[in-house]
Coordinates of C-alpha atoms in Angstrom, one line a residue:
M7 CA 36.1 169.4 15.4
G8 CA 39.6 167.9 16.1
K9 CA 41.7 165.8 13.4
P10 CA 39.0 164.3 11.2
T11 CA 41.4 161.1 11.3
G12 CA 42.0 161.3 15.2
F13 CA 39.5 158.9 16.6
I14 CA 41.2 156.5 14.1
E15 CA 44.9 157.3 14.4
Y16 CA 45.1 157.8 18.4
A17 CA 44.2 156.1 21.0
R18 CA 42.9 157.1 24.2
L19 CA 45.7 158.9 26.6
Q20 CA 45.4 158.1 30.7
Q21 CA 46.4 160.8 33.1
T22 CA 49.9 159.7 34.9
S23 CA 49.2 158.8 38.3
Q24 CA 52.2 157.6 41.2
A25 CA 52.8 154.1 42.0
P26 CA 50.2 152.8 44.9
L27 CA 53.4 152.2 47.3
Q28 CA 54.6 155.8 46.3
R29 CA 51.4 157.6 46.9
L30 CA 50.5 155.6 50.3
K31 CA 53.1 157.7 51.9
H32 CA 51.0 160.8 51.6
W33 CA 48.1 162.6 51.0
R34 CA 48.7 164.8 48.6
E35 CA 46.9 164.5 44.9
F36 CA 48.9 161.8 42.3
V37 CA 46.9 162.5 39.6
E38 CA 48.9 164.9 36.8
P39 CA 47.2 167.0 34.3
L40 CA 48.0 166.1 30.4
D41 CA 50.3 168.4 29.1
A42 CA 49.7 170.6 26.2
Q43 CA 50.6 168.4 23.3
K44 CA 48.7 165.1 24.8
A45 CA 45.9 166.9 25.6
G46 CA 46.1 167.9 22.0
V47 CA 45.9 164.5 21.0
Q48 CA 42.8 163.7 23.1
G49 CA 41.2 166.2 21.9
A50 CA 41.9 165.3 17.9
R51 CA 40.3 162.1 18.8
C52 CA 36.7 164.2 19.1
M53 CA 34.8 163.4 16.1
D54 CA 32.5 166.6 17.1
C55 CA 29.4 164.2 16.5
G56 CA 25.7 165.9 14.6
I57 CA 24.6 165.0 17.4
P58 CA 26.9 165.7 20.7
F59 CA 25.5 163.0 23.2
C60 CA 28.6 163.8 25.5
T61 CA 26.7 167.7 26.3
S62 CA 23.4 165.7 27.0
G63 CA 25.5 163.3 28.9
C64 CA 26.8 166.3 31.2
P65 CA 24.6 167.9 33.8
V66 CA 25.9 171.0 33.4
H67 CA 25.7 170.9 29.3
N68 CA 29.4 171.5 28.9
I69 CA 29.8 172.4 25.2
I70 CA 32.6 169.2 24.8
P71 CA 33.1 169.2 21.0
D72 CA 34.3 172.9 21.2
W73 CA 36.4 173.0 23.6
N74 CA 38.3 169.6 22.7
D75 CA 38.3 171.3 19.3
L76 CA 40.2 174.3 20.6
V77 CA 42.5 172.0 22.7
Y78 CA 43.6 170.4 19.7
H79 CA 44.5 173.9 17.7
Q80 CA 46.5 174.9 21.2
Q81 CA 43.7 177.7 21.3
W82 CA 43.6 177.5 25.7
R83 CA 42.2 180.7 26.5
Q84 CA 39.6 180.4 24.3
A85 CA 38.5 176.4 25.6
L86 CA 38.7 178.0 28.9
D87 CA 36.1 180.5 28.2
V88 CA 33.6 178.0 26.4
L89 CA 34.3 175.5 29.6
H90 CA 33.4 178.7 32.0
A91 CA 30.5 179.4 30.6
T92 CA 28.3 176.4 31.8
N93 CA 30.7 175.1 34.9
N94 CA 31.9 177.7 37.8
F95 CA 34.2 174.9 38.9
P96 CA 36.0 173.0 36.7
E97 CA 38.6 171.8 38.6
F98 CA 36.6 170.3 40.8
T99 CA 34.2 167.7 38.1
G100 CA 37.9 167.0 36.5
R101 CA 39.1 165.7 40.0
V102 CA 36.3 164.0 41.4
C103 CA 33.1 163.6 38.6
P104 CA 32.6 160.0 37.3
A105 CA 32.2 161.5 34.2
P106 CA 28.8 160.5 32.7
C107 CA 30.0 162.5 29.5
E108 CA 32.5 160.1 28.5
A109 CA 29.7 157.0 28.8
A110 CA 27.6 159.2 26.6
C111 CA 30.7 159.5 23.9
T112 CA 30.1 158.3 20.6
L113 CA 33.4 157.0 20.1
N114 CA 32.2 154.9 23.3
I115 CA 30.3 152.9 21.1
N116 CA 32.4 150.7 19.8
S117 CA 35.7 151.9 21.2
D118 CA 37.6 153.9 24.2
A119 CA 35.6 157.5 24.4
V120 CA 37.2 160.7 24.2
G121 CA 39.2 161.7 27.6
I122 CA 37.1 164.5 28.3
K123 CA 37.5 164.9 32.0
S124 CA 41.1 164.6 31.3
I125 CA 40.9 167.6 29.1
E126 CA 38.5 169.4 31.2
H127 CA 41.3 168.7 34.0
A128 CA 44.3 170.3 31.7
I129 CA 42.2 173.3 30.6
I130 CA 41.3 174.8 34.0
E131 CA 44.9 173.8 35.6
H132 CA 46.5 175.4 32.5
A133 CA 44.5 178.3 32.8
W134 CA 45.3 178.9 36.5
Q135 CA 48.8 178.7 35.9
Q136 CA 48.7 181.4 33.0
G137 CA 46.9 183.3 35.4
W138 CA 43.5 183.4 33.3
V139 CA 41.2 182.9 36.1
L140 CA 40.4 186.4 37.5
P141 CA 37.8 187.6 39.3
Q142 CA 34.8 188.7 37.5
P143 CA 33.0 191.3 39.9
P144 CA 29.6 193.2 38.5
K145 CA 29.9 196.4 36.8
Q146 CA 27.1 197.2 38.9
R147 CA 25.5 196.5 42.0
T148 CA 21.5 195.9 42.7
G149 CA 21.1 196.4 46.2
K150 CA 19.5 193.3 46.8
R151 CA 20.9 190.5 49.5
V152 CA 20.8 187.1 49.1
A153 CA 21.6 184.8 51.9
V154 CA 23.1 181.1 50.7
I155 CA 22.7 178.7 53.2
G156 CA 25.6 175.6 52.7
S157 CA 29.2 176.3 50.7
G158 CA 29.2 172.9 49.3
P159 CA 29.1 172.9 45.8
A160 CA 25.7 174.1 44.7
G161 CA 25.8 177.3 47.3
L162 CA 29.0 178.1 46.0
A163 CA 28.0 177.7 42.5
C164 CA 24.9 179.7 43.1
A165 CA 26.6 182.1 45.0
Q166 CA 29.1 183.0 42.6
Q167 CA 26.5 183.4 39.8
L168 CA 24.4 186.1 42.0
A169 CA 27.6 187.8 43.3
R170 CA 28.4 188.6 39.9
A171 CA 25.0 189.7 38.3
G172 CA 25.1 192.3 41.4
H173 CA 23.7 190.9 44.1
A174 CA 25.4 191.0 47.7
V175 CA 25.8 187.7 48.6
T176 CA 26.4 185.9 52.5
V177 CA 27.5 182.5 52.2
F178 CA 26.7 180.7 55.9
E179 CA 28.2 177.4 56.6
K180 CA 28.3 176.0 59.8
N181 CA 31.9 174.4 59.7
E182 CA 35.0 176.4 60.5
R183 CA 35.9 176.8 56.8
A184 CA 34.1 176.7 53.3
G185 CA 33.5 174.1 50.5
G186 CA 31.1 171.5 52.4
L187 CA 31.7 167.8 51.8
L188 CA 34.2 168.7 48.7
R189 CA 36.4 170.1 51.8
F190 CA 35.5 167.7 54.2
G191 CA 34.3 164.6 52.8
I192 CA 36.7 164.3 50.1
P193 CA 40.0 162.6 50.7
D194 CA 43.0 165.3 50.2
F195 CA 44.5 162.7 47.8
K196 CA 41.8 162.9 45.4
L197 CA 40.9 167.1 45.8
D198 CA 43.4 169.1 47.5
K199 CA 41.9 171.6 49.1
A200 CA 44.3 174.8 48.1
I201 CA 42.4 174.1 44.9
I202 CA 39.0 175.1 46.9
D203 CA 40.8 178.1 48.5
R204 CA 41.8 179.6 45.4
R205 CA 37.8 179.9 44.2
I206 CA 37.3 181.2 47.7
S207 CA 39.4 183.7 47.0
Q208 CA 38.0 184.8 43.8
M209 CA 34.9 184.7 45.1
E210 CA 35.4 187.0 47.5
A211 CA 37.0 189.5 45.5
E212 CA 33.6 189.0 43.4
G213 CA 31.9 190.3 46.3
V214 CA 31.1 187.6 48.3
S215 CA 30.9 187.5 52.0
F216 CA 31.4 183.8 53.6
Q217 CA 30.0 183.8 57.5
L218 CA 31.9 180.2 59.0
S219 CA 31.2 178.6 62.0
T220 CA 27.6 179.7 61.8
Y221 CA 24.6 177.4 62.7
V222 CA 21.5 178.6 60.8
G223 CA 18.6 177.4 62.6
D224 CA 17.3 176.8 66.2
A225 CA 19.5 178.3 68.7
K226 CA 18.4 175.6 70.8
K227 CA 19.6 172.8 68.7
A228 CA 22.5 174.8 67.5
P229 CA 26.0 172.8 68.4
S230 CA 28.4 174.4 71.0
G231 CA 30.7 176.7 69.9
L232 CA 28.7 178.2 66.8
S233 CA 27.7 181.4 66.5
V234 CA 23.8 181.3 65.6
V235 CA 21.1 182.7 62.9
T236 CA 17.8 182.3 62.5
P237 CA 15.7 181.6 59.8
K238 CA 13.4 185.0 61.6
Q239 CA 16.5 186.9 61.1
L240 CA 17.7 185.8 57.6
K241 CA 14.2 186.5 56.2
K242 CA 14.4 190.1 58.1
D243 CA 17.8 191.0 56.4
F244 CA 17.7 189.5 52.9
D245 CA 15.5 189.9 50.0
A246 CA 15.9 186.0 49.0
I247 CA 17.3 182.8 50.9
V248 CA 18.7 179.7 49.3
L249 CA 18.9 176.0 51.0
A250 CA 21.5 174.4 49.5
G251 CA 23.1 172.6 53.1
G252 CA 23.1 169.4 50.8
A253 CA 22.3 165.9 51.9
E254 CA 23.4 164.7 55.2
Q255 CA 21.8 162.2 56.9
A256 CA 23.4 158.8 56.6
R257 CA 21.6 155.7 56.1
D258 CA 22.4 153.5 59.1
L259 CA 22.7 149.9 59.6
P260 CA 20.4 148.6 62.9
I261 CA 21.6 145.7 63.4
P262 CA 22.7 143.5 66.5
G263 CA 25.7 145.2 68.1
R264 CA 25.8 148.7 66.2
E265 CA 26.5 150.5 69.6
L266 CA 29.6 148.9 70.3
P267 CA 32.4 151.1 69.4
G268 CA 34.7 150.8 66.6
V269 CA 31.3 151.2 64.5
H270 CA 31.2 154.5 62.5
F271 CA 29.6 156.2 60.1
A272 CA 32.4 156.3 56.8
M273 CA 31.3 160.6 57.1
D274 CA 32.6 160.9 60.6
F275 CA 35.6 159.3 59.4
L276 CA 36.7 161.0 56.8
T277 CA 35.7 164.5 57.6
Q278 CA 38.0 163.6 60.7
Q279 CA 41.1 162.9 58.3
N280 CA 40.7 166.0 56.2
R281 CA 40.8 168.0 59.3
V282 CA 43.7 166.3 60.6
N283 CA 45.4 167.1 57.5
A284 CA 44.5 170.8 57.8
G285 CA 46.3 171.2 61.1
A286 CA 43.4 170.2 63.7
R287 CA 44.4 168.3 66.7
L288 CA 41.8 165.2 67.5
A289 CA 42.0 164.1 70.9
D290 CA 39.9 160.7 69.8
Q291 CA 40.6 160.5 66.2
I292 CA 38.9 157.3 64.3
S293 CA 42.0 156.0 63.5
A294 CA 42.2 152.5 60.9
H295 CA 45.6 152.2 62.5
G296 CA 46.8 148.7 62.8
K297 CA 43.1 147.1 62.5
H298 CA 41.3 145.2 60.4
V299 CA 38.7 147.3 58.2
V300 CA 35.8 146.4 56.9
V301 CA 33.9 149.3 54.8
I302 CA 30.0 148.6 54.5
G303 CA 29.3 150.0 50.6
G304 CA 30.4 149.6 47.8
G305 CA 30.4 153.7 46.3
D306 CA 32.5 156.3 46.0
T307 CA 32.7 156.7 49.6
G308 CA 33.4 153.5 50.7
S309 CA 36.2 153.9 48.3
D310 CA 37.5 157.4 49.8
C311 CA 37.2 155.1 53.2
V312 CA 39.5 152.3 51.9
G313 CA 42.1 155.1 50.4
T314 CA 42.3 156.8 53.7
S315 CA 42.4 153.3 55.7
N316 CA 45.3 152.0 53.9
R317 CA 47.0 155.8 54.2
Q318 CA 46.8 155.1 58.3
G319 CA 48.2 152.1 58.1
A320 CA 45.1 149.4 58.2
A321 CA 46.6 145.5 59.2
S322 CA 43.4 144.9 56.0
V323 CA 40.6 146.1 54.8
T324 CA 37.6 144.9 53.5
Q325 CA 34.8 146.5 51.0
I326 CA 31.7 144.4 51.1
E327 CA 28.6 145.5 49.0
L328 CA 24.8 144.5 49.2
M329 CA 24.3 144.5 45.6
P330 CA 25.3 141.5 43.1
R331 CA 29.0 141.8 41.8
P332 CA 28.1 144.2 38.0
P333 CA 29.6 142.8 35.1
E334 CA 33.2 143.6 33.9
A335 CA 31.9 145.5 31.2
E336 CA 28.8 146.8 30.0
N337 CA 26.5 145.7 27.1
K338 CA 26.9 149.1 25.1
S339 CA 24.3 147.9 22.8
L340 CA 22.1 148.3 25.4
S341 CA 23.0 150.7 27.8
W342 CA 24.7 153.5 25.7
P343 CA 24.4 156.6 26.0
Y344 CA 23.1 156.0 29.6
W345 CA 25.6 155.2 32.5
P346 CA 26.0 151.8 32.6
A347 CA 26.1 149.2 35.2
K348 CA 29.5 147.8 35.0
L349 CA 32.6 147.2 37.6
R350 CA 34.3 149.9 38.5
T351 CA 37.9 149.6 40.2
S352 CA 39.2 153.1 41.7
S353 CA 42.7 154.3 42.5
S354 CA 42.0 153.3 46.1
H355 CA 40.9 149.8 45.3
E356 CA 44.0 149.7 43.3
E357 CA 46.0 150.6 46.0
G358 CA 45.0 147.2 48.2
C359 CA 41.6 145.7 49.4
E360 CA 39.7 142.9 49.5
R361 CA 35.8 143.1 47.5
D362 CA 33.0 141.3 47.9
W363 CA 29.4 141.3 46.5
A364 CA 25.6 140.3 47.6
I365 CA 27.0 140.4 51.2
S366 CA 24.2 141.3 54.1
S367 CA 25.4 142.2 57.3
V368 CA 24.1 140.4 60.3
A369 CA 25.2 141.4 63.5
F370 CA 28.7 143.5 64.7
E371 CA 30.0 141.0 67.2
G372 CA 32.8 141.7 70.5
D373 CA 33.4 142.0 74.0
G374 CA 33.3 145.9 74.7
K375 CA 34.3 146.9 71.0
V376 CA 33.5 145.6 68.1
E377 CA 35.7 142.6 67.0
S378 CA 33.7 140.8 64.2
L379 CA 31.0 141.2 61.4
L380 CA 28.4 138.4 61.1
A381 CA 27.4 138.1 57.6
T382 CA 26.0 135.7 55.2
R383 CA 25.9 135.6 51.5
V384 CA 22.5 136.9 49.6
T385 CA 21.0 136.4 46.2
W386 CA 18.2 138.9 44.3
Q387 CA 15.1 137.6 42.5
A388 CA 12.7 139.4 40.9
D389 CA 8.9 139.3 42.2
P390 CA 6.7 137.4 39.6
V391 CA 4.3 139.7 40.4
T392 CA 5.6 143.2 40.8
G393 CA 9.5 142.5 39.2
Q394 CA 10.7 144.0 42.2
M395 CA 14.0 142.9 43.3
K396 CA 13.8 141.3 46.3
M397 CA 17.0 139.5 48.4
K398 CA 17.2 136.0 50.2
P399 CA 19.8 134.7 52.1
V400 CA 21.9 131.8 50.6
D401 CA 21.5 128.7 52.9
D402 CA 24.7 127.8 54.8
T403 CA 26.9 130.9 53.8
T404 CA 27.4 132.4 57.6
M405 CA 30.8 134.1 57.6
K406 CA 32.6 135.6 60.2
L407 CA 34.7 138.8 59.4
P408 CA 37.6 140.2 61.6
A409 CA 36.4 143.8 62.0
D410 CA 38.3 146.6 64.5
L411 CA 36.8 149.0 62.4
V412 CA 33.3 149.3 61.0
L413 CA 32.8 152.2 58.4
L414 CA 29.1 152.2 57.7
A415 CA 29.2 154.1 53.7
M416 CA 25.8 153.5 52.4
G417 CA 25.1 156.7 51.2
F418 CA 22.5 159.2 52.4
V419 CA 18.9 159.5 53.1
S420 CA 18.2 163.2 53.4
P421 CA 19.0 166.5 54.4
V422 CA 19.1 166.8 58.5
P423 CA 15.1 167.3 59.3
A424 CA 16.2 170.4 61.5
V425 CA 17.0 172.6 58.9
L426 CA 13.9 172.0 56.9
S427 CA 11.8 172.3 60.3
A428 CA 13.7 175.6 61.1
F429 CA 12.4 177.0 58.0
A430 CA 8.9 175.5 58.1
V431 CA 9.5 174.4 54.1
D432 CA 7.1 171.3 52.7
A433 CA 9.3 168.1 52.4
D434 CA 8.8 164.8 50.1
G435 CA 8.3 161.3 51.1
R436 CA 12.4 161.1 51.4
G437 CA 12.3 164.0 53.5
N438 CA 14.1 166.4 50.7
V439 CA 12.8 169.6 50.4
V440 CA 9.9 170.2 47.7
A441 CA 10.7 172.8 45.2
D442 CA 10.8 172.0 41.4
T443 CA 13.6 172.8 38.9
E444 CA 12.2 175.8 36.7
Q445 CA 12.2 178.5 39.7
Y446 CA 13.4 176.1 42.4
R447 CA 11.4 177.7 44.8
T448 CA 9.9 176.4 48.3
S449 CA 6.5 176.6 50.0
V450 CA 7.9 179.4 51.9
D451 CA 8.1 182.9 50.7
K452 CA 11.6 184.0 49.1
V453 CA 13.2 181.0 49.9
F454 CA 14.3 178.4 47.5
A455 CA 16.7 175.5 47.5
A456 CA 19.3 173.9 45.5
G457 CA 21.0 170.9 45.2
D458 CA 21.0 167.7 47.2
I459 CA 19.1 169.2 49.8
R460 CA 16.3 169.5 46.9
R461 CA 17.3 166.2 44.8
G462 CA 18.5 164.1 47.6
Q463 CA 22.0 162.5 47.3
S464 CA 23.7 163.5 44.0
L465 CA 26.9 164.2 42.4
V466 CA 29.4 167.3 42.4
V467 CA 28.6 168.1 38.8
W468 CA 24.3 167.9 39.4
A469 CA 25.3 170.3 42.5
I470 CA 26.7 172.9 40.1
R471 CA 23.7 172.7 37.7
E472 CA 21.2 173.3 40.2
G473 CA 23.2 176.1 41.7
R474 CA 23.6 177.6 38.5
Q475 CA 19.9 177.4 37.7
C476 CA 18.7 178.2 41.2
A477 CA 20.8 181.7 40.9
Q478 CA 18.9 182.5 37.8
S479 CA 15.8 181.7 39.3
V480 CA 16.7 183.9 42.3
D481 CA 17.9 186.8 40.3
A482 CA 14.4 186.7 37.8
W483 CA 12.6 186.8 40.9
L484 CA 14.2 189.5 42.2
M485 CA 14.5 191.8 39.4
G486 CA 12.0 190.7 36.9
E487 CA 14.3 189.7 34.3
S488 CA 17.9 188.0 34.4
V489 CA 20.6 187.5 32.1
L490 CA 22.4 184.6 33.9
P491 CA 22.4 181.8 31.9
R492 CA 20.9 178.3 33.2

């Protein structure tokens, strides 16, 4: 364990970050990893509980007490090995994961949780600096070929595990660069894209091939400018296929005025800015400069829209949420060790925006373009029969918010249906691919599915878990057995 009395002696340490006024001037990451000494102090707070709820709270089941102890004793190389044993990409989760492990930390019952995420971040960045993160090519090849559709966290994790098992893996990606929404959906100030590039280089050295700007599906539905590969061709050329394309069908808001110019899906807005940061020139970029921006949706995507709008020079940013305002702090005796419902303020919120809750959008208004949002306050009440929470408008609370740009950040409802229909795989009632978490096999022979395309919109860390587990199932199906971990 860490220091036996560490949780009594030491307070939780926060990672250093630039002040909001400074970081709003650029698109770079602004959070610094803990140095070796501070990370060691943070690790000293770990109590090495008899039942490590942090490990069970983590979707990839990181062996957290072990690497906390190793960092406390400054055994960084060993800490890296323990970290990589369960997570292919800790530099991704160390930046963008909401850290359900910390919510489950035993110390969180009556104190501040161990800064698990900050220690993870420190371990992997120290490892890259020391040159310890090297390619791990297989000792022998199996002669089997696997196609992975999608290069988000699920696809990348699956591809890397299968390549290390000796299979020839090709990742197909419709975008011009690999990474999926890690690259195009998450702003650069949260995840520098060089972090993705160095992993892609490692995977290529391990034998993974990336076929970019390639549409997989019906050629008639392919966007212009992309190469096309049909499912029929993939089934002919590969021994197994993994669908890992994510859940990209955004939730829409079909109210009057939805067709007005200036109302956009959040992901269109975010991906354009990421492409511009990478050097692309866009003729009609969606811009918040000088505009009154309304972000509809209170989750992480909405928060990313707030930070991006402020960096673009918005006149004002307002974020509204349909659900009621969460409590300032959770009731730990009721919520621990599960993820609690409480008010969360992101770094983007700290940079400036108005936030409001229990607001229902009624209509977009404007002359030739959106100029305002008509909305009303609502209350949520439990149905006396079913217990289901239902929304009720509050009388005389109609309001009009100035809105030159509206960004719909209400989540994603399903994978793009064309992907499922192209492979003729069964879908569930929500439009996701039907496949269990034991075999990850779909209804179509030799076609597997993992990540958001199977489970629905979720976290990066869940995608990594499913990619790893799917790889083990594919390997066992191809070879009769597998030594890959789940």
